Amino acid sequence: MSFFEILKLVFPLFLIVLMLYGVLLFVKKYQFKGSKLSTENLRIITTLMLMPKKYLSVVKVNDKVLILGLSEQNITLLKEMSAEELNLTDDSNFQNNPNFLEVFKKMIRQ
């Protein structure tokens, strides 16, 4: 195998790698920046598994508390309340991931 034949094999490979690198730089430059909702405004308070792949979840978004039904196919909003109604304005109350029943009993009392 001569040098010219080796060059004919390596040069297209080098061009393909160079083009892939250019695409990577282009995607990095113009990539989707994501949601404007920061993670400090979104918090999962607790989650309860009802059946395999079916959950009830209590989520705090800004000053609202949402009870969500989660399954493999969809997410359903079951109830929406303000955080002030549930005394969830202070995050120090729920630092240790509270029990679902504690949060649910608090919501039922309202």
PDB file of C-alpha atoms in Angstrom, residues 2-63:
ATOM      1  CA  SER A   2       1.483   3.294  -1.058  1.00  0.00           C
ATOM      2  CA  PHE A   3       1.461   6.594   0.776  1.00  0.00           C
ATOM      3  CA  PHE A   4      -1.056   8.015  -1.692  1.00  0.00           C
ATOM      4  CA  GLU A   5      -3.541   5.172  -1.022  1.00  0.00           C
ATOM      5  CA  ILE A   6      -3.231   5.662   2.745  1.00  0.00           C
ATOM      6  CA  LEU A   7      -3.782   9.399   2.263  1.00  0.00           C
ATOM      7  CA  LYS A   8      -6.912   8.648   0.201  1.00  0.00           C
ATOM      8  CA  LEU A   9      -8.270   6.620   3.163  1.00  0.00           C
ATOM      9  CA  VAL A  10      -7.302   9.003   5.977  1.00  0.00           C
ATOM     10  CA  PHE A  11      -8.220  12.331   4.342  1.00  0.00           C
ATOM     11  CA  PRO A  12     -12.010  11.658   4.077  1.00  0.00           C
ATOM     12  CA  LEU A  13     -12.012  10.437   7.682  1.00  0.00           C
ATOM     13  CA  PHE A  14     -10.250  13.625   8.764  1.00  0.00           C
ATOM     14  CA  LEU A  15     -12.800  15.735   6.821  1.00  0.00           C
ATOM     15  CA  ILE A  16     -15.746  13.937   8.429  1.00  0.00           C
ATOM     16  CA  VAL A  17     -14.316  14.418  11.938  1.00  0.00           C
ATOM     17  CA  LEU A  18     -13.668  18.097  11.173  1.00  0.00           C
ATOM     18  CA  MET A  19     -17.246  18.563   9.889  1.00  0.00           C
ATOM     19  CA  LEU A  20     -18.693  16.863  12.990  1.00  0.00           C
ATOM     20  CA  TYR A  21     -16.624  19.175  15.192  1.00  0.00           C
ATOM     21  CA  GLY A  22     -17.979  22.181  13.263  1.00  0.00           C
ATOM     22  CA  VAL A  23     -21.557  20.953  13.776  1.00  0.00           C
ATOM     23  CA  LEU A  24     -20.837  20.502  17.495  1.00  0.00           C
ATOM     24  CA  LEU A  25     -19.581  24.086  17.779  1.00  0.00           C
ATOM     25  CA  PHE A  26     -22.625  25.365  15.858  1.00  0.00           C
ATOM     26  CA  VAL A  27     -25.053  23.464  18.112  1.00  0.00           C
ATOM     27  CA  LYS A  28     -23.284  24.680  21.257  1.00  0.00           C
ATOM     28  CA  LYS A  29     -23.506  28.271  20.056  1.00  0.00           C
ATOM     29  CA  TYR A  30     -27.186  28.209  19.067  1.00  0.00           C
ATOM     30  CA  GLN A  31     -28.563  25.643  21.479  1.00  0.00           C
ATOM     31  CA  PHE A  32     -31.913  26.052  23.250  1.00  0.00           C
ATOM     32  CA  LYS A  33     -31.241  27.868  26.489  1.00  0.00           C
ATOM     33  CA  GLY A  34     -33.986  26.054  28.407  1.00  0.00           C
ATOM     34  CA  SER A  35     -36.840  27.292  30.487  1.00  0.00           C
ATOM     35  CA  LYS A  36     -36.752  30.650  32.220  1.00  0.00           C
ATOM     36  CA  LEU A  37     -38.171  28.987  35.360  1.00  0.00           C
ATOM     37  CA  SER A  38     -35.292  28.511  37.763  1.00  0.00           C
ATOM     38  CA  THR A  39     -35.055  25.520  40.058  1.00  0.00           C
ATOM     39  CA  GLU A  40     -35.244  27.700  43.143  1.00  0.00           C
ATOM     40  CA  ASN A  41     -38.875  28.479  42.239  1.00  0.00           C
ATOM     41  CA  LEU A  42     -39.780  24.836  41.638  1.00  0.00           C
ATOM     42  CA  ARG A  43     -39.684  22.256  44.420  1.00  0.00           C
ATOM     43  CA  ILE A  44     -41.053  18.729  44.770  1.00  0.00           C
ATOM     44  CA  ILE A  45     -42.302  18.585  48.332  1.00  0.00           C
ATOM     45  CA  THR A  46     -43.260  14.908  48.421  1.00  0.00           C
ATOM     46  CA  THR A  47     -44.305  12.003  46.207  1.00  0.00           C
ATOM     47  CA  LEU A  48     -46.406   8.921  46.953  1.00  0.00           C
ATOM     48  CA  MET A  49     -46.431   5.801  44.791  1.00  0.00           C
ATOM     49  CA  LEU A  50     -49.988   4.491  44.360  1.00  0.00           C
ATOM     50  CA  MET A  51     -49.316   1.677  41.898  1.00  0.00           C
ATOM     51  CA  PRO A  52     -46.361   0.812  39.693  1.00  0.00           C
ATOM     52  CA  LYS A  53     -45.659   3.857  37.512  1.00  0.00           C
ATOM     53  CA  LYS A  54     -48.512   5.877  39.096  1.00  0.00           C
ATOM     54  CA  TYR A  55     -47.814   8.571  41.659  1.00  0.00           C
ATOM     55  CA  LEU A  56     -49.342  11.450  43.579  1.00  0.00           C
ATOM     56  CA  SER A  57     -46.963  14.357  43.925  1.00  0.00           C
ATOM     57  CA  VAL A  58     -47.097  17.653  45.818  1.00  0.00           C
ATOM     58  CA  VAL A  59     -45.096  20.356  44.030  1.00  0.00           C
ATOM     59  CA  LYS A  60     -44.448  23.955  45.053  1.00  0.00           C
ATOM     60  CA  VAL A  61     -44.090  26.425  42.167  1.00  0.00           C
ATOM     61  CA  ASN A  62     -43.393  30.001  43.263  1.00  0.00           C
ATOM     62  CA  ASP A  63     -46.249  30.693  45.702  1.00  0.00           C
TER      63      ASP A  63
END
